[in-house]
mmCIF file of C-alpha atoms in Angstrom:
data_model
loop_
_atom_site.group_PDB
_atom_site.id
_atom_site.type_symbol
_atom_site.label_atom_id
_atom_site.label_comp_id
_atom_site.label_asym_id
_atom_site.label_seq_id
_atom_site.Cartn_x
_atom_site.Cartn_y
_atom_site.Cartn_z
ATOM 1 C CA MET H 6 -67.068 18.981 -10.417
ATOM 2 C CA ASP H 7 -64.220 20.800 -8.729
ATOM 3 C CA ASN H 8 -62.484 23.861 -10.033
ATOM 4 C CA ILE H 9 -59.269 23.111 -11.952
ATOM 5 C CA LYS H 10 -57.401 26.216 -10.791
ATOM 6 C CA ASP H 11 -54.510 25.403 -8.452
ATOM 7 C CA ARG H 12 -55.283 21.667 -8.497
ATOM 8 C CA ILE H 13 -52.433 19.210 -9.052
ATOM 9 C CA PHE H 14 -52.944 16.566 -11.743
ATOM 10 C CA VAL H 15 -50.886 13.504 -12.598
ATOM 11 C CA LEU H 16 -51.554 11.833 -15.950
ATOM 12 C CA ALA H 17 -51.061 8.096 -16.442
ATOM 13 C CA GLY H 18 -51.728 6.187 -19.645
ATOM 14 C CA ARG H 19 -53.275 7.224 -22.930
ATOM 15 C CA MET H 20 -55.879 9.972 -22.731
ATOM 16 C CA GLY H 21 -57.488 9.670 -26.153
ATOM 17 C CA TYR H 22 -55.826 12.955 -27.133
ATOM 18 C CA PRO H 23 -52.145 13.861 -27.371
ATOM 19 C CA LEU H 24 -50.739 14.137 -23.854
ATOM 20 C CA ALA H 25 -49.215 17.539 -24.622
ATOM 21 C CA ASP H 26 -52.676 18.866 -25.534
ATOM 22 C CA VAL H 27 -54.213 17.543 -22.309
ATOM 23 C CA LYS H 28 -51.411 19.104 -20.241
ATOM 24 C CA ARG H 29 -51.814 22.413 -22.052
ATOM 25 C CA GLU H 30 -55.551 22.462 -21.333
ATOM 26 C CA ILE H 31 -54.966 21.828 -17.620
ATOM 27 C CA LEU H 32 -52.360 24.593 -17.473
ATOM 28 C CA ARG H 33 -54.568 26.991 -19.458
ATOM 29 C CA ARG H 34 -57.249 26.618 -16.812
ATOM 30 C CA GLY H 35 -54.816 27.292 -13.960
ATOM 31 C CA GLY H 36 -54.111 23.702 -12.940
ATOM 32 C CA LYS H 37 -50.707 22.122 -12.409
ATOM 33 C CA VAL H 38 -49.351 18.927 -13.945
ATOM 34 C CA ARG H 39 -46.820 16.788 -12.088
ATOM 35 C CA SER H 40 -45.101 13.578 -13.080
ATOM 36 C CA GLU H 41 -45.392 11.769 -9.731
ATOM 37 C CA VAL H 42 -48.301 11.062 -7.405
ATOM 38 C CA THR H 43 -47.695 12.468 -3.920
ATOM 39 C CA SER H 44 -49.824 13.323 -0.909
ATOM 40 C CA ARG H 45 -50.190 16.807 -2.422
ATOM 41 C CA SER H 46 -51.710 15.499 -5.670
ATOM 42 C CA ASP H 47 -55.400 16.218 -6.164
ATOM 43 C CA TYR H 48 -56.099 13.976 -9.166
ATOM 44 C CA LEU H 49 -54.626 11.022 -10.959
ATOM 45 C CA VAL H 50 -56.153 10.857 -14.427
ATOM 46 C CA ARG H 51 -56.020 7.186 -15.343
ATOM 47 C CA GLY H 52 -55.995 6.618 -19.072
ATOM 48 C CA VAL H 53 -55.644 3.354 -20.938
ATOM 49 C CA ILE H 54 -52.385 1.568 -20.226
ATOM 50 C CA HIS H 55 -50.999 -0.729 -22.923
ATOM 51 C CA SER H 56 -48.375 -3.230 -21.815
ATOM 52 C CA ALA H 57 -46.382 -2.529 -24.993
ATOM 53 C CA ASP H 58 -46.021 1.181 -24.147
ATOM 54 C CA ARG H 59 -42.634 2.155 -22.788
ATOM 55 C CA THR H 60 -44.348 4.062 -19.954
ATOM 56 C CA ALA H 61 -46.679 1.204 -18.925
ATOM 57 C CA GLU H 62 -44.718 0.243 -15.803
ATOM 58 C CA ARG H 63 -44.474 3.857 -14.601
ATOM 59 C CA ASP H 64 -48.157 4.496 -15.313
ATOM 60 C CA SER H 65 -49.196 1.361 -13.405
ATOM 61 C CA SER H 66 -47.021 2.316 -10.441
ATOM 62 C CA GLN H 67 -48.653 5.787 -10.393
ATOM 63 C CA ILE H 68 -52.061 4.146 -9.993
ATOM 64 C CA GLU H 69 -50.761 1.853 -7.262
ATOM 65 C CA GLN H 70 -49.243 4.839 -5.442
ATOM 66 C CA ALA H 71 -52.530 6.767 -5.617
ATOM 67 C CA ILE H 72 -54.398 3.787 -4.155
ATOM 68 C CA ARG H 73 -51.819 3.475 -1.337
ATOM 69 C CA LEU H 74 -52.199 7.177 -0.550
ATOM 70 C CA GLN H 75 -55.995 6.866 -0.490
ATOM 71 C CA LYS H 76 -55.709 4.010 2.017
ATOM 72 C CA GLU H 77 -53.499 6.265 4.156
ATOM 73 C CA GLY H 78 -56.195 8.940 4.178
ATOM 74 C CA CYS H 79 -54.955 11.234 1.409
ATOM 75 C CA GLU H 80 -57.607 12.655 -0.855
ATOM 76 C CA VAL H 81 -56.021 11.814 -4.198
ATOM 77 C CA ARG H 82 -58.914 11.215 -6.576
ATOM 78 C CA ILE H 83 -58.538 8.738 -9.414
ATOM 79 C CA MET H 84 -60.530 9.737 -12.463
ATOM 80 C CA TRP H 85 -60.919 8.723 -16.086
ATOM 81 C CA PRO H 86 -60.040 11.077 -18.955
ATOM 82 C CA HIS H 87 -63.729 11.695 -19.728
ATOM 83 C CA ASP H 88 -64.134 13.016 -16.170
ATOM 84 C CA LEU H 89 -61.292 15.456 -16.802
ATOM 85 C CA PHE H 90 -62.863 16.558 -20.081
ATOM 86 C CA THR H 91 -66.139 17.146 -18.210
ATOM 87 C CA MET H 92 -64.188 19.364 -15.786
ATOM 88 C CA PHE H 93 -62.861 21.300 -18.794
ATOM 89 C CA ALA H 94 -66.391 21.803 -20.131
ATOM 90 C CA ASP H 95 -67.718 22.861 -16.707
ATOM 91 C CA ALA H 96 -64.859 25.361 -16.279
ATOM 92 C CA ASP H 97 -65.490 26.768 -19.749
ATOM 93 C CA GLU H 98 -69.212 27.218 -19.012
ATOM 94 C CA LYS H 99 -68.410 29.256 -15.893
ATOM 95 C CA ASN H 100 -66.178 31.622 -17.877
#
C-alpha cells in the first residue's frame, strides 16, 4: 500500500466510523482531505451510500467524477474504507 503522507483523499459515503475520526486519522498521518474529486486527488474512499442520507447525491457524483477522471487518464484510485484502514495499519507498522 502507498504512503499516506502528502496524498489527497476524498471521502464519500459512510465509513463505518465517524467521518471526523477518519479525517483526523488521515491528517495525523500527513495526508490531506478534500471535499471534491479533482485531477489532483489520489484516492476516493467510497463508503456506503444510503439514498436517505442528505449527502447521497453529492457522494454519488464524487464517485462518478472519479470514474470520469480515470477514463481521462488520471490516476485517482477508488478504494473501500477497509483499504484505507489497512493503509493506516501499514503506516503505523512502519513507525
